[in-house]
Short mmCIF file of C-alpha atoms in Angstrom, two decimals:
data_model
loop_
_atom_site.label_atom_id
_atom_site.label_comp_id
_atom_site.label_asym_id
_atom_site.label_seq_id
_atom_site.Cartn_x
_atom_site.Cartn_y
_atom_site.Cartn_z
CA UNK A 1 -28.53 15.52 -37.10
CA UNK A 2 -26.65 12.59 -38.61
CA UNK A 3 -23.41 13.84 -37.07
CA UNK A 4 -24.92 13.71 -33.58
CA UNK A 5 -26.32 10.23 -34.18
CA UNK A 6 -22.93 8.76 -35.17
CA UNK A 7 -20.83 10.64 -32.61
CA UNK A 8 -22.62 9.32 -29.53
CA UNK A 9 -22.14 5.60 -30.28
CA UNK A 10 -18.52 6.28 -31.20
CA UNK A 11 -17.88 8.01 -27.86
CA UNK A 12 -19.68 5.24 -26.01
CA UNK A 13 -17.67 2.60 -27.86
CA UNK A 14 -14.46 4.44 -27.02
CA UNK A 15 -15.31 4.44 -23.31
CA UNK A 16 -16.37 0.80 -23.29
CA UNK A 17 -13.25 -0.15 -25.26
CA UNK A 18 -11.07 1.60 -22.68
CA UNK A 19 -12.94 -0.17 -19.88
CA UNK A 20 -12.39 -3.60 -21.47
CA UNK A 21 -8.73 -2.81 -22.05
CA UNK A 22 -8.30 -1.70 -18.42
CA UNK A 23 -9.88 -4.95 -17.22
CA UNK A 24 -7.53 -6.94 -19.48
CA UNK A 25 -4.50 -5.05 -18.16
CA UNK A 26 -5.68 -5.66 -14.59
CA UNK A 27 -5.94 -9.40 -15.27
CA UNK A 28 -2.43 -9.41 -16.72
CA UNK A 29 -1.20 -7.46 -13.69
CA UNK A 30 -2.69 -10.07 -11.34
CA UNK A 31 -1.53 -13.00 -13.46
CA UNK A 32 2.10 -11.82 -13.38
CA UNK A 33 1.94 -11.94 -9.55
CA UNK A 34 5.02 -9.69 -9.23
CA UNK A 35 2.92 -6.50 -9.08
CA UNK A 36 0.46 -7.75 -6.43
CA UNK A 37 3.22 -9.32 -4.33
CA UNK A 38 5.54 -6.32 -4.31
CA UNK A 39 3.15 -3.43 -4.77
CA UNK A 40 0.38 -4.67 -2.46
CA UNK A 41 1.71 -7.53 -0.36
CA UNK A 42 5.11 -6.16 0.66
CA UNK A 43 3.81 -2.92 2.24
CA UNK A 44 1.28 -4.96 4.24
CA UNK A 45 4.02 -7.37 5.38
CA UNK A 46 6.18 -4.42 6.48
CA UNK A 47 3.20 -2.99 8.37
CA UNK A 48 2.79 -6.27 10.25
CA UNK A 49 6.53 -6.38 11.01
CA UNK A 50 6.60 -2.78 12.28
CA UNK A 51 3.39 -3.34 14.24
CA UNK A 52 5.00 -6.30 16.01
CA UNK A 53 7.89 -4.18 17.37
CA UNK A 54 6.99 -2.87 20.86
CA UNK A 55 9.06 0.32 20.50
CA UNK A 56 7.05 1.31 17.43
CA UNK A 57 3.93 1.61 19.58
CA UNK A 58 5.43 3.99 22.15
CA UNK A 59 4.80 7.76 21.84
CA UNK A 60 7.90 9.66 20.69
CA UNK A 61 8.78 13.21 21.71
CA UNK A 62 10.44 13.83 18.32
CA UNK A 63 7.12 13.07 16.62
CA UNK A 64 4.98 15.30 18.83
CA UNK A 65 3.70 12.38 20.88
CA UNK A 66 2.88 10.16 17.89
CA UNK A 67 4.18 6.62 17.74
CA UNK A 68 6.69 5.40 15.16
CA UNK A 69 3.99 3.19 13.68
CA UNK A 70 1.72 6.20 13.10
CA UNK A 71 4.62 7.91 11.33
CA UNK A 72 5.42 4.86 9.23
CA UNK A 73 1.91 4.28 7.87
CA UNK A 74 2.18 7.28 5.46
CA UNK A 75 5.72 6.14 4.61
CA UNK A 76 4.42 2.68 3.69
CA UNK A 77 1.68 4.26 1.58
CA UNK A 78 4.37 6.21 -0.29
CA UNK A 79 6.36 2.98 -0.51
CA UNK A 80 3.49 1.17 -2.27
CA UNK A 81 2.85 4.07 -4.66
CA UNK A 82 6.54 4.19 -5.57
CA UNK A 83 6.80 0.43 -6.13
CA UNK A 84 3.89 0.41 -8.56
CA UNK A 85 4.91 3.60 -10.38
CA UNK A 86 8.66 2.98 -10.63
CA UNK A 87 8.71 -0.79 -11.09
CA UNK A 88 5.47 -2.07 -12.61
CA UNK A 89 4.42 0.79 -14.90
CA UNK A 90 7.70 1.55 -16.75
CA UNK A 91 8.66 -2.13 -17.02
CA UNK A 92 5.34 -3.08 -18.63
CA UNK A 93 5.23 -0.13 -21.05
CA UNK A 94 8.88 -0.41 -22.10
CA UNK A 95 8.39 -4.15 -22.52
CA UNK A 96 5.34 -3.58 -24.75
CA UNK A 97 7.37 -1.22 -26.94
CA UNK A 98 10.32 -3.64 -27.07
CA UNK A 99 8.05 -6.52 -28.15
CA UNK A 100 6.33 -4.40 -30.80
CA UNK A 101 2.94 -4.42 -29.05
CA UNK A 102 2.59 -0.63 -29.23
CA UNK A 103 3.61 -0.57 -32.89
CA UNK A 104 0.98 -3.17 -33.80
CA UNK A 105 -1.70 -1.35 -31.79
CA UNK A 106 -1.18 1.78 -33.92
CA UNK A 107 -2.88 -0.04 -36.80
CA UNK A 108 -5.94 -1.02 -34.73
CA UNK A 109 -8.89 1.00 -33.38
CA UNK A 110 -7.55 0.43 -29.85
CA UNK A 111 -4.49 2.60 -30.38
CA UNK A 112 -1.40 2.75 -28.13
CA UNK A 113 -2.59 5.89 -26.29
CA UNK A 114 -5.62 4.00 -24.97
CA UNK A 115 -3.34 1.21 -23.72
CA UNK A 116 -1.26 3.83 -21.93
CA UNK A 117 -4.41 5.24 -20.31
CA UNK A 118 -5.54 1.75 -19.28
CA UNK A 119 -2.18 1.14 -17.59
CA UNK A 120 -2.50 4.38 -15.64
CA UNK A 121 -6.06 3.50 -14.60
CA UNK A 122 -4.94 0.07 -13.34
CA UNK A 123 -2.02 1.51 -11.39
CA UNK A 124 -4.13 4.21 -9.75
CA UNK A 125 -6.87 1.68 -8.89
CA UNK A 126 -4.39 -0.75 -7.33
CA UNK A 127 -2.79 2.16 -5.45
CA UNK A 128 -6.14 3.13 -3.93
CA UNK A 129 -6.90 -0.46 -2.90
CA UNK A 130 -3.48 -0.73 -1.25
CA UNK A 131 -3.90 2.59 0.59
CA UNK A 132 -7.29 1.52 1.96
CA UNK A 133 -5.90 -1.89 2.99
CA UNK A 134 -2.97 -0.30 4.84
CA UNK A 135 -5.21 2.17 6.67
CA UNK A 136 -7.75 -0.50 7.65
CA UNK A 137 -5.15 -3.03 8.86
CA UNK A 138 -3.23 -0.32 10.76
CA UNK A 139 -6.45 0.85 12.43
CA UNK A 140 -8.05 -2.52 13.22
CA UNK A 141 -4.95 -4.52 14.11
CA UNK A 142 -2.75 -1.88 15.73
CA UNK A 143 -5.04 0.95 16.80
CA UNK A 144 -3.57 3.56 14.47
CA UNK A 145 -6.08 6.38 14.09
CA UNK A 146 -7.51 7.02 10.65
CA UNK A 147 -6.51 10.36 9.07
CA UNK A 148 -8.13 13.25 10.94
CA UNK A 149 -8.29 15.29 7.73
CA UNK A 150 -9.61 12.67 5.26
CA UNK A 151 -10.12 15.08 2.36
CA UNK A 152 -6.58 16.41 2.69
CA UNK A 153 -5.28 12.84 2.94
CA UNK A 154 -7.05 11.80 -0.28
CA UNK A 155 -5.66 14.90 -2.03
CA UNK A 156 -2.17 14.01 -0.80
CA UNK A 157 -2.48 10.43 -2.09
CA UNK A 158 -3.77 11.61 -5.48
CA UNK A 159 -0.98 14.18 -5.85
CA UNK A 160 1.59 11.57 -4.81
CA UNK A 161 0.18 9.06 -7.32
CA UNK A 162 0.25 11.71 -10.06
CA UNK A 163 3.85 12.79 -9.51
CA UNK A 164 5.13 9.19 -9.19
CA UNK A 165 3.16 8.05 -12.26
CA UNK A 166 4.81 10.93 -14.14
CA UNK A 167 8.24 9.73 -13.01
CA UNK A 168 7.35 6.20 -14.11
CA UNK A 169 6.12 7.41 -17.50
CA UNK A 170 9.32 9.39 -17.98
CA UNK A 171 11.37 6.25 -17.27
CA UNK A 172 9.20 4.27 -19.70
CA UNK A 173 9.60 6.99 -22.33
CA UNK A 174 13.39 7.05 -22.17
CA UNK A 175 14.25 3.40 -21.42
CA UNK A 176 15.08 1.24 -24.41
CA UNK A 177 13.83 -2.04 -22.96
CA UNK A 178 11.84 -3.55 -20.10
CA UNK A 179 15.03 -4.55 -18.28
CA UNK A 180 16.48 -1.06 -18.59
CA UNK A 181 13.24 0.46 -17.32
CA UNK A 182 13.25 -1.88 -14.33
CA UNK A 183 16.89 -1.06 -13.55
CA UNK A 184 16.35 2.70 -13.79
CA UNK A 185 13.17 2.51 -11.72
CA UNK A 186 15.02 0.56 -9.02
CA UNK A 187 17.87 3.07 -8.98
CA UNK A 188 15.37 5.90 -8.48
CA UNK A 189 13.32 4.00 -5.90
CA UNK A 190 15.91 3.66 -3.14
CA UNK A 191 17.07 7.30 -2.85
CA UNK A 192 13.46 8.46 -3.10
CA UNK A 193 12.44 6.13 -0.27
CA UNK A 194 15.41 7.29 1.82
CA UNK A 195 14.22 10.89 1.58
CA UNK A 196 10.65 9.70 2.24
CA UNK A 197 11.81 8.48 5.66
CA UNK A 198 11.81 4.70 5.22
CA UNK A 199 15.14 4.24 7.01
CA UNK A 200 15.30 7.46 9.04
CA UNK A 201 12.03 9.32 9.79
CA UNK A 202 12.09 12.78 8.19
CA UNK A 203 11.70 14.47 11.59
CA UNK A 204 14.95 12.83 12.77
CA UNK A 205 17.00 13.70 9.69
CA UNK A 206 19.77 16.34 9.93
CA UNK A 207 18.70 19.77 8.71
CA UNK A 208 20.27 19.60 5.21
CA UNK A 209 18.79 16.14 4.51
CA UNK A 210 15.40 17.31 5.76
CA UNK A 211 15.51 20.27 3.38
CA UNK A 212 16.37 17.99 0.45
CA UNK A 213 13.56 15.64 1.49
CA UNK A 214 10.97 18.43 1.29
CA UNK A 215 11.89 18.94 -2.39
CA UNK A 216 11.65 15.30 -3.48
CA UNK A 217 8.48 13.67 -4.85
CA UNK A 218 8.06 11.18 -2.01
CA UNK A 219 9.42 13.44 0.73
CA UNK A 220 6.77 16.04 -0.08
CA UNK A 221 4.14 13.28 -0.32
CA UNK A 222 4.93 11.80 3.10
CA UNK A 223 4.92 15.24 4.72
CA UNK A 224 1.51 15.99 3.17
CA UNK A 225 0.09 12.67 4.38
CA UNK A 226 1.51 13.19 7.87
CA UNK A 227 -0.11 16.61 8.12
CA UNK A 228 -3.46 15.23 6.95
CA UNK A 229 -3.17 12.33 9.42
CA UNK A 230 -2.68 14.85 12.23
CA UNK A 231 -5.76 16.82 11.17
CA UNK A 232 -4.19 19.58 9.06
CA UNK A 233 -4.56 20.38 5.38
CA UNK A 234 -1.40 19.55 3.35
CA UNK A 235 1.03 22.43 3.12
CA UNK A 236 0.81 24.42 -0.11
CA UNK A 237 4.52 23.92 -0.77
CA UNK A 238 4.14 20.14 -0.54
CA UNK A 239 1.30 20.13 -3.07
CA UNK A 240 3.23 22.52 -5.32
CA UNK A 241 6.30 20.26 -5.32
CA UNK A 242 4.24 17.22 -6.26
CA UNK A 243 2.28 19.11 -8.91
CA UNK A 244 5.52 20.44 -10.43
CA UNK A 245 6.99 16.94 -10.77
CA UNK A 246 3.74 15.64 -12.26
CA UNK A 247 3.51 18.49 -14.79
CA UNK A 248 7.16 18.72 -15.85
CA UNK A 249 7.91 15.00 -16.06
CA UNK A 250 4.47 14.22 -17.50
CA UNK A 251 4.99 16.70 -20.35
CA UNK A 252 8.56 15.47 -20.88
CA UNK A 253 7.33 11.86 -21.02
CA UNK A 254 4.62 12.78 -23.54
CA UNK A 255 7.18 14.52 -25.75
CA UNK A 256 9.83 11.80 -25.55
CA UNK A 257 7.61 8.73 -25.55
CA UNK A 258 8.28 6.41 -28.49
CA UNK A 259 5.61 3.98 -29.58
CA UNK A 260 8.16 1.80 -31.40
#
């Protein structure tokens, strides 16, 4: 009976402690300004730029009658997920380790693992806010239809967030400093965005590049979001690719992660 009485407050305290830590990390994220500007603001600015180009509003035969803007909305969603996961997350965590924050937390009830969880919660929450903002602005300002398969679209976003967070955690686990983590994340970001169709839409890529794109974290994510936008459930292969990256890199990050 006494065990039950003490366990419940401890579990409640653990949850409330994680909540307070997540709020603190969110405040730090906003205070730094870099995360909100790049992870949230830049995709919205690009949406406005693309939406102002007349040719982006014309139906394209290569895209099955869809406009370039309709194709680029999922790409911009992937863009925002990648920015937060490959730039903000690894830089902050590697910086905390470099400054000894994680080492000091190991001697407190908070613990470094809870800080790691709080960082993931903040990144996923900001990702969801950015996705909603992109969809609403694209719909209201430029007439882009909302996803016709909303459940499949949400699944695609969650899988994309999971596999990119795993990549970011792997970078944080193996980078020796915040600067190194930022450099590695940037080096990964550009080729991933190329295969996600930021410069050349996936449908217009040559066959070999298109095949490579289907096997990359963001290429699979954009294809899943495009299918959901058109009213279809994401392809099983696309979900499998994203799940594989999330599982393999997530486990590798957990094994290699150094708290000090």
